[in-house]
Coordinates of C-alpha atoms in Angstrom, one line a residue:
X1 CA -68.0 -44.2 78.4
X2 CA -66.3 -47.2 76.8
X3 CA -67.7 -46.2 73.3
X4 CA -66.2 -42.7 73.7
X5 CA -62.7 -44.2 74.6
X6 CA -62.8 -46.5 71.6
X7 CA -63.6 -43.6 69.2
X8 CA -60.6 -41.6 70.6
X9 CA -58.3 -44.6 70.2
X10 CA -59.3 -45.1 66.6
X11 CA -58.9 -41.4 65.8
X12 CA -55.4 -41.4 67.3
X13 CA -54.4 -44.5 65.3
X14 CA -55.6 -42.9 62.1
X15 CA -53.6 -39.7 62.8
X16 CA -50.5 -41.8 63.5
X17 CA -50.9 -43.8 60.3
X18 CA -51.3 -40.6 58.2
X19 CA -48.2 -39.1 59.7
X20 CA -46.1 -42.2 59.0
X21 CA -47.4 -42.3 55.4
X22 CA -46.5 -38.6 54.8
X23 CA -43.0 -39.2 56.2
X24 CA -42.4 -42.2 54.0
X25 CA -43.5 -40.3 50.9
X26 CA -41.2 -37.4 51.7
X27 CA -38.3 -39.8 52.3
X28 CA -38.7 -41.5 48.9
X29 CA -39.0 -38.2 47.1
X30 CA -35.8 -36.8 48.6
X31 CA -33.7 -39.9 47.9
X32 CA -35.0 -41.2 44.6
X33 CA -35.9 -38.1 42.5
X34 CA -32.3 -36.7 42.3
X35 CA -31.0 -40.1 41.2
X36 CA -33.6 -40.2 38.4
X37 CA -32.6 -36.6 37.4
X38 CA -28.9 -37.6 37.4
X39 CA -29.6 -40.7 35.3
X40 CA -31.4 -38.5 32.8
X41 CA -28.5 -36.1 32.7
X42 CA -26.0 -38.9 32.4
X43 CA -28.0 -40.4 29.5
X44 CA -27.7 -37.2 27.4
X45 CA -24.4 -35.6 28.7
X46 CA -21.2 -37.4 29.6
X47 CA -19.9 -36.7 33.1
X48 CA -16.3 -35.4 33.1
X49 CA -14.2 -36.8 35.8
X50 CA -11.2 -34.9 37.1
X51 CA -8.0 -36.2 38.6
X52 CA -5.2 -34.7 40.7
X53 CA -3.0 -34.6 37.7
X54 CA -5.5 -32.5 35.7
X55 CA -5.7 -30.0 38.6
X56 CA -1.9 -29.8 38.7
X57 CA -1.6 -29.2 35.0
X58 CA -4.3 -26.5 35.2
X59 CA -2.4 -24.8 37.9
X60 CA 0.9 -25.0 35.9
X61 CA -0.6 -23.9 32.6
X62 CA -1.9 -20.5 33.6
X63 CA -2.3 -19.4 30.0
X64 CA -1.5 -20.4 26.5
X65 CA -0.3 -18.4 23.5
X66 CA -2.3 -18.0 20.2
X67 CA -0.3 -21.0 18.9
X68 CA -1.5 -23.0 21.9
X69 CA 1.9 -23.1 23.7
X70 CA 2.2 -22.4 27.5
X71 CA 2.9 -18.8 28.5
X72 CA 6.0 -18.0 30.5
X73 CA 5.5 -17.9 34.3
X74 CA 7.3 -15.6 36.8
X75 CA 7.9 -17.0 40.3
X76 CA 9.7 -15.7 43.4
X77 CA 12.0 -18.2 45.1
X78 CA 12.6 -18.4 48.8
X79 CA 16.2 -18.9 49.9
X80 CA 16.4 -20.7 53.2
X81 CA 19.2 -20.9 55.7
X82 CA 21.7 -23.6 54.4
X83 CA 20.4 -23.5 50.8
X84 CA 22.6 -23.6 47.8
X85 CA 21.4 -22.2 44.4
X86 CA 21.3 -25.8 43.1
X87 CA 19.0 -26.9 45.9
X88 CA 16.7 -23.9 45.4
X89 CA 16.4 -24.6 41.7
X90 CA 15.9 -28.3 42.3
X91 CA 13.0 -27.5 44.8
X92 CA 11.5 -25.4 42.0
X93 CA 11.4 -28.4 39.6
X94 CA 14.3 -27.2 37.4
X95 CA 16.3 -30.1 36.0
X96 CA 19.9 -30.8 37.2
X97 CA 21.3 -30.2 33.7
X98 CA 19.7 -26.8 33.4
X99 CA 20.8 -25.9 37.0
X100 CA 24.4 -26.8 36.0
X101 CA 24.3 -24.6 32.9
X102 CA 22.7 -21.6 34.8
X103 CA 25.2 -21.8 37.7
X104 CA 28.1 -22.1 35.2
X105 CA 27.0 -18.9 33.5
X106 CA 26.3 -17.1 36.8
X107 CA 29.7 -17.9 38.2
X108 CA 31.3 -15.5 35.7
X109 CA 29.7 -12.5 37.5
X110 CA 28.7 -13.8 40.9
X111 CA 29.9 -16.6 43.2
X112 CA 26.8 -18.8 43.8
X113 CA 28.3 -19.7 47.2
X114 CA 27.6 -16.2 48.3
X115 CA 23.8 -16.7 48.1
X116 CA 22.1 -15.6 51.3
X117 CA 18.5 -15.8 52.6
X118 CA 18.1 -12.0 52.3
X119 CA 18.9 -12.0 48.5
X120 CA 16.0 -11.5 46.1
X121 CA 15.7 -14.4 43.6
X122 CA 13.2 -14.7 40.8
X123 CA 12.8 -17.1 37.8
X124 CA 10.8 -17.1 34.6
X125 CA 10.0 -20.6 33.2
X126 CA 7.6 -22.4 30.8
X127 CA 5.7 -25.4 32.2
X128 CA 6.5 -28.6 30.4
X129 CA 3.3 -30.4 29.2
X130 CA 2.4 -34.0 29.9
X131 CA 5.1 -34.7 32.5
X132 CA 4.2 -36.3 35.8
X133 CA 7.1 -34.7 37.6
X134 CA 6.0 -31.1 36.7
X135 CA 9.4 -30.3 35.2
X136 CA 9.9 -26.6 34.3
X137 CA 11.9 -25.2 31.4
X138 CA 13.9 -22.2 32.9
X139 CA 14.4 -19.3 30.5
X140 CA 15.6 -16.6 32.9
X141 CA 16.9 -16.1 36.5
X142 CA 17.2 -12.8 38.3
X143 CA 19.1 -12.3 41.5
X144 CA 19.7 -9.1 43.5
X145 CA 22.6 -9.7 45.9
X146 CA 22.7 -6.0 47.0
X147 CA 20.9 -2.8 46.6
X148 CA 23.5 -1.4 44.1
X149 CA 23.6 -4.4 41.7
X150 CA 21.3 -6.8 40.0
X151 CA 22.2 -9.9 38.0
X152 CA 20.2 -11.6 35.2
X153 CA 20.9 -15.0 33.6
X154 CA 18.9 -15.5 30.4
X155 CA 18.8 -18.1 27.7
X156 CA 19.7 -16.8 24.2
X157 CA 18.4 -17.9 20.8
X158 CA 21.3 -20.3 20.6
X159 CA 20.0 -22.1 23.7
X160 CA 22.9 -21.1 25.9
X161 CA 22.6 -19.1 29.1
X162 CA 24.4 -15.8 29.5
X163 CA 24.8 -13.7 32.7
X164 CA 25.0 -9.9 32.9
X165 CA 25.5 -7.7 35.9
X166 CA 24.1 -4.1 36.1
X167 CA 25.0 -1.4 38.5
X168 CA 22.0 0.5 39.9
X169 CA 22.0 4.3 40.2
X170 CA 21.0 5.0 43.7
X171 CA 19.6 8.1 45.4
X172 CA 21.9 9.4 48.2
X173 CA 20.3 11.1 51.1
X174 CA 21.7 12.4 54.4
X175 CA 19.3 12.0 57.3
X176 CA 19.3 14.0 60.6
X177 CA 17.5 12.5 63.6
X178 CA 16.8 14.2 67.0
X179 CA 14.8 12.9 69.9
X180 CA 14.3 12.4 73.6
X181 CA 14.6 9.2 75.6
X182 CA 11.1 8.0 76.7
X183 CA 11.7 4.2 76.9
X184 CA 15.2 3.4 75.6
X185 CA 17.5 4.6 72.8
X186 CA 16.7 1.5 70.8
X187 CA 12.9 1.8 71.0
X188 CA 12.7 5.6 70.6
X189 CA 15.2 5.9 67.7
X190 CA 13.7 2.9 66.1
X191 CA 10.2 4.5 66.1
X192 CA 11.8 7.3 64.0
X193 CA 13.0 4.8 61.4
X194 CA 16.7 4.6 62.4
X195 CA 18.0 1.3 61.0
X196 CA 19.3 -1.3 63.6
X197 CA 22.7 -1.3 62.0
X198 CA 23.1 2.5 62.5
X199 CA 22.0 2.1 66.2
X200 CA 24.5 -0.7 66.6
X201 CA 27.3 1.5 65.3
X202 CA 26.2 4.4 67.6
X203 CA 26.1 2.2 70.7
X204 CA 29.5 0.6 69.8
X205 CA 31.1 4.0 69.4
X206 CA 29.7 5.3 72.7
X207 CA 30.4 2.0 74.6
X208 CA 33.9 3.2 75.5
X209 CA 32.5 6.1 77.6
X210 CA 28.8 5.4 78.3
X211 CA 27.4 2.6 80.4
X212 CA 24.2 1.7 78.5
X213 CA 22.9 -0.1 81.5
X214 CA 22.9 2.8 84.0
X215 CA 23.5 6.1 82.2
X216 CA 20.1 6.9 80.6
X217 CA 17.2 8.8 82.2
X218 CA 13.9 9.8 80.8
X219 CA 14.2 13.1 78.9
X220 CA 17.8 12.6 77.9
X221 CA 18.5 13.6 74.3
X222 CA 20.0 11.8 71.4
X223 CA 20.9 12.7 67.8
X224 CA 22.3 11.1 64.6
X225 CA 23.4 12.0 61.1
X226 CA 23.8 9.1 58.7
X227 CA 23.7 8.3 55.0
X228 CA 21.0 6.3 53.2
X229 CA 20.9 4.9 49.7
X230 CA 17.7 4.0 47.9
X231 CA 16.6 2.5 44.6
X232 CA 14.1 4.9 42.9
X233 CA 12.6 2.0 41.0
X234 CA 11.7 -0.2 44.0
X235 CA 11.9 2.5 46.8
X236 CA 14.1 0.0 48.8
X237 CA 16.5 1.7 51.1
X238 CA 19.8 0.8 52.8
X239 CA 21.8 2.7 55.4
X240 CA 25.3 3.8 54.8
X241 CA 27.7 5.3 57.4
X242 CA 27.0 6.9 60.7
X243 CA 28.6 10.3 60.3
X244 CA 27.8 11.9 63.7
X245 CA 26.3 10.7 67.0
X246 CA 25.1 12.9 69.9
X247 CA 24.0 12.2 73.5
X248 CA 23.0 14.6 76.2
X249 CA 23.0 12.7 79.5
X250 CA 22.2 14.4 82.8
X251 CA 22.9 17.8 81.0
X252 CA 26.3 16.7 79.7
X253 CA 26.8 16.7 75.9
X254 CA 28.8 14.0 74.1
X255 CA 29.6 14.3 70.4
X256 CA 31.3 11.8 68.1
X257 CA 32.4 12.5 64.5
X258 CA 33.4 10.0 61.9
X259 CA 36.8 11.0 60.4
X260 CA 39.5 9.6 58.2
X261 CA 43.0 10.6 59.3
X262 CA 45.8 11.0 56.7
X263 CA 47.3 7.9 58.2
X264 CA 45.6 5.0 59.9
X265 CA 42.0 3.7 59.7
X266 CA 38.7 5.7 59.7
X267 CA 37.1 6.0 63.1
X268 CA 35.2 8.1 65.6
X269 CA 36.7 11.1 67.4
X270 CA 35.3 13.4 70.1
X271 CA 35.2 17.2 70.0
X272 CA 38.9 17.4 71.1
X273 CA 40.1 15.1 68.2
X274 CA 40.7 12.2 70.5
X275 CA 39.9 8.7 69.2
X276 CA 37.0 7.1 71.2
X277 CA 38.6 3.6 70.7
X278 CA 40.0 2.5 74.0
X279 CA 41.4 -0.7 75.4
X280 CA 38.1 -2.6 76.1
X281 CA 34.4 -2.0 75.6
X282 CA 32.4 -1.4 78.7
X283 CA 29.4 -3.3 77.3
X284 CA 30.0 -6.4 75.0
X285 CA 26.3 -6.7 74.2
X286 CA 23.6 -4.4 72.8
X287 CA 20.3 -3.7 74.5
X288 CA 20.9 -5.9 77.6
X289 CA 20.6 -5.2 81.3
X290 CA 23.0 -6.3 84.0
X291 CA 21.2 -9.0 85.9
X292 CA 24.0 -9.9 88.3
X293 CA 27.1 -8.1 89.2
X294 CA 30.6 -9.0 90.4
X295 CA 30.9 -10.3 94.0
X296 CA 29.5 -12.8 96.5
X297 CA 26.0 -14.0 95.9
X298 CA 23.7 -16.9 96.5
X299 CA 24.1 -19.2 93.5
X300 CA 20.7 -19.6 91.7
X301 CA 21.4 -23.3 90.9
X302 CA 23.7 -24.6 93.7
X303 CA 21.8 -22.7 96.4
X304 CA 24.7 -21.6 98.6
X305 CA 26.7 -18.4 98.7
X306 CA 29.6 -18.3 96.2
X307 CA 31.9 -15.7 94.7
X308 CA 30.5 -14.5 91.3
X309 CA 33.6 -13.7 89.3
X310 CA 32.0 -11.9 86.4
X311 CA 29.0 -9.8 85.2
X312 CA 25.8 -11.3 83.9
X313 CA 23.8 -9.6 81.1
X314 CA 20.2 -10.7 80.7
X315 CA 19.3 -10.9 77.0
X316 CA 17.1 -13.0 74.7
X317 CA 18.7 -16.1 73.2
X318 CA 20.5 -15.3 69.9
X319 CA 21.5 -11.8 70.8
X320 CA 24.9 -11.0 69.2
X321 CA 27.9 -10.8 71.6
X322 CA 30.9 -8.5 70.6
X323 CA 34.6 -8.9 71.3
X324 CA 35.5 -6.4 74.0
X325 CA 38.8 -5.6 72.3
X326 CA 41.2 -6.6 69.6
X327 CA 43.0 -9.9 70.4
X328 CA 43.4 -13.6 69.7
X329 CA 40.9 -16.3 70.6
X330 CA 42.5 -18.6 73.2
X331 CA 39.6 -21.0 73.6
X332 CA 36.3 -21.5 71.8
X333 CA 34.7 -24.7 73.1
X334 CA 32.4 -26.2 75.7
X335 CA 33.9 -25.9 79.1
X336 CA 32.5 -27.3 82.3
X337 CA 29.6 -25.3 83.9
X338 CA 30.4 -22.4 81.6
X339 CA 28.7 -24.2 78.7
X340 CA 29.8 -22.9 75.3
X341 CA 32.7 -20.6 76.2
X342 CA 35.1 -18.1 74.5
X343 CA 38.3 -16.5 76.0
X344 CA 40.1 -13.8 74.1
X345 CA 43.7 -12.7 75.0
X346 CA 44.1 -9.0 74.3
X347 CA 47.6 -8.4 75.5
X348 CA 50.1 -9.8 77.9
X349 CA 48.0 -8.6 80.8
X350 CA 44.3 -8.7 80.0
X351 CA 41.9 -11.3 78.7
X352 CA 38.1 -11.5 78.5
X353 CA 35.7 -14.5 78.7
X354 CA 32.2 -15.1 77.5
X355 CA 30.1 -18.0 78.7
X356 CA 26.8 -19.8 78.2
X357 CA 26.7 -19.1 74.5
X358 CA 24.0 -20.7 72.3
X359 CA 26.5 -20.9 69.4
X360 CA 29.7 -19.3 68.0
X361 CA 29.9 -16.8 65.2
X362 CA 31.2 -18.1 61.8
X363 CA 34.9 -18.6 61.8
X364 CA 35.5 -18.2 65.6
X365 CA 38.0 -20.8 66.8
X366 CA 41.2 -21.0 68.9
X367 CA 44.0 -19.0 67.2
X368 CA 41.7 -16.7 65.2
X369 CA 42.4 -13.0 65.5
X370 CA 39.3 -10.8 66.2
X371 CA 38.6 -7.1 66.1
X372 CA 37.0 -4.9 68.8
X373 CA 33.2 -4.9 68.3
X374 CA 33.3 -8.0 66.1
X375 CA 30.4 -10.5 66.7
X376 CA 32.0 -13.6 68.2
X377 CA 28.9 -15.5 69.4
X378 CA 25.3 -15.4 70.5
X379 CA 23.5 -15.4 73.9
X380 CA 22.3 -18.8 75.1
X381 CA 21.6 -21.0 78.1
X382 CA 24.3 -23.7 77.9
X383 CA 26.0 -24.9 81.0
X384 CA 24.8 -24.5 84.6
X385 CA 22.2 -21.8 84.2
X386 CA 18.6 -21.0 84.9
X387 CA 17.9 -19.0 81.8
X388 CA 19.5 -17.3 78.8
X389 CA 22.2 -14.7 79.6
X390 CA 25.8 -13.7 78.9
X391 CA 28.3 -14.3 81.7
X392 CA 31.2 -11.9 81.0
X393 CA 34.6 -12.0 82.8
X394 CA 37.6 -9.7 82.7
X395 CA 40.9 -11.4 83.6
X396 CA 44.1 -9.8 84.6
X397 CA 47.1 -12.1 84.3
X398 CA 44.6 -15.0 84.4
X399 CA 42.7 -13.9 87.5
X400 CA 39.1 -12.5 87.3
X401 CA 38.6 -8.9 88.3
X402 CA 35.7 -6.5 88.5
X403 CA 35.3 -4.7 85.1
X404 CA 34.0 -1.6 86.8
X405 CA 37.4 -0.9 88.2
X406 CA 39.1 -0.6 84.8
X407 CA 39.4 2.8 83.2
X408 CA 41.1 3.3 79.8
X409 CA 42.3 6.4 78.1
X410 CA 41.9 7.2 74.4
X411 CA 44.5 5.4 72.4
X412 CA 45.2 8.1 69.8
X413 CA 44.9 11.8 69.2
X414 CA 44.9 13.7 65.8
X415 CA 48.0 15.5 64.8
X416 CA 48.1 19.2 63.7
X417 CA 47.5 18.6 60.0
X418 CA 44.6 16.1 60.6
X419 CA 43.3 18.4 63.4
X420 CA 42.8 21.3 60.9
X421 CA 40.8 19.0 58.5
X422 CA 38.9 17.6 61.5
X423 CA 37.8 21.1 62.7
X424 CA 36.4 21.9 59.2
X425 CA 34.4 18.7 59.2
X426 CA 33.2 19.2 62.8
X427 CA 32.0 22.8 62.1
X428 CA 30.0 21.7 59.1
X429 CA 28.4 18.8 60.9
X430 CA 27.6 21.0 64.0
X431 CA 25.9 23.6 61.8
X432 CA 23.8 21.0 60.0
X433 CA 22.8 19.4 63.3
X434 CA 21.9 22.7 64.9
X435 CA 19.7 23.8 62.1
X436 CA 17.5 20.7 62.3
X437 CA 14.4 21.3 64.3
X438 CA 13.4 18.5 66.7
X439 CA 9.7 17.6 66.6
X440 CA 7.6 17.4 69.8
X441 CA 7.6 14.0 71.5
X442 CA 5.1 11.6 70.1
X443 CA 3.3 8.8 71.9
X444 CA 3.9 5.2 70.6
X445 CA 0.6 5.1 68.6
X446 CA 1.2 8.4 66.8
X447 CA 4.8 7.5 66.1
X448 CA 3.8 4.2 64.6
X449 CA 1.2 5.9 62.4
X450 CA 3.7 8.4 61.0
X451 CA 6.5 5.9 60.4
X452 CA 6.0 6.2 56.7
X453 CA 5.6 10.0 56.8
X454 CA 8.1 12.7 55.7
X455 CA 9.3 15.6 57.8
X456 CA 11.5 18.2 56.3
X457 CA 13.0 21.4 57.6
X458 CA 13.0 24.2 55.0
X459 CA 16.0 25.8 56.6
X460 CA 18.1 22.7 56.3
X461 CA 17.6 21.8 52.6
X462 CA 19.4 23.3 49.7
X463 CA 17.0 23.0 46.7
X464 CA 19.7 23.3 44.2
X465 CA 21.5 20.2 45.6
X466 CA 18.3 18.1 46.3
X467 CA 18.4 14.7 44.6
X468 CA 15.9 14.6 41.7
X469 CA 14.2 11.5 43.1
X470 CA 13.2 11.5 46.8
X471 CA 12.5 8.1 48.4
X472 CA 10.2 7.6 51.3
X473 CA 11.6 9.0 54.5
X474 CA 10.8 8.6 58.2
X475 CA 9.5 11.0 60.9
X476 CA 11.9 13.7 62.2
X477 CA 14.3 13.3 59.2
X478 CA 15.6 16.0 57.0
X479 CA 17.1 15.7 53.6
X480 CA 20.3 17.8 53.6
X481 CA 22.9 18.7 51.1

């Protein structure tokens, strides 16, 4: 029995020894053979070491010419809020001396201070070799401040920069939109490709007669006719003027027409030739809902019942706020629990106030005259509040009153001569709008899929007057003559 146990012990020890030996052999093979191979390679072939500088130069010198010189490189520059042209060029490794010469040349056709984040800005440069700061030699700058013009600053053979401005030939198109309210005017018209600026103008024009917080029901109808201008080379498109706006609310039709009287300024008029512009806007903010009305309420911060002397509009921070009427800014400063506050005096009787703003619009200060519908500030949550909203007050002889109780009549009506011209325009627009066929209502997914499509009504297009180049259009739009 003892002999058998000893044999088993010896056999186990041998197995363990063999396993350790094999493991050690594998270990040395794995760690020493590559070193030997590397030493062999190193002996015959020099190892090239790279540095960060070499990588940077490789990235800068994308290609070289037949003469061995760096090729020109094109780059798109990003214009940030608060940037100047000088700071943008400096960020792109352009020397201060070149920036000065470029801005000097550009100033002859364009004010560099008018540079905005939405402007297109491109440069063409040649990388400068063997410089640790990666300085670039700028040979051309291109800027497109608007759809209808483009500016190029280019270095000539004499080494001097010269600027030139070119006017672009745009394709003009008139679009007709019809639809039904499913969610909201903003969402439903937006799905059909209506630009936000056109919707803003429509809402502002109807704000004198329509309460956008309460007036709409599902199934109500809307319509628009507006101009667009597009660049056939880039297919970029910008909206022009809103020529016609239509609403059918609870079966009642409202129509507004853009018209230029023989005297006075251009504006919107109803079917009777009455100007829609009234004393004060009913809604000083787009796309917001009334979260708290005028009257006694339990204060959300103080916790006790108190008179609420205004109307609260719930809206995201940064939503633009419009002046309810023409007037002079009496106060534009932080004021007690109101936070950032604006008060506008419209006449000897009425004033309006706007509170809890996040910031003021550019140029808004005490003594500044403002126009009705002009953006004066942006929604915020300053002062004694629980969240972002606009607190709006209407004051009569300095005392807050309920805005719902104020009704204003149209301020102007067309004379006989203008009325005849207005009827001609009205009949032409009505015919154009009537001939456009509205498409069946689309669900959100289908509407999104067709947002780049094109819908045309053959009865509403004059082939002889169709622009030669047709840019992309949106669903439920018709190109008209």
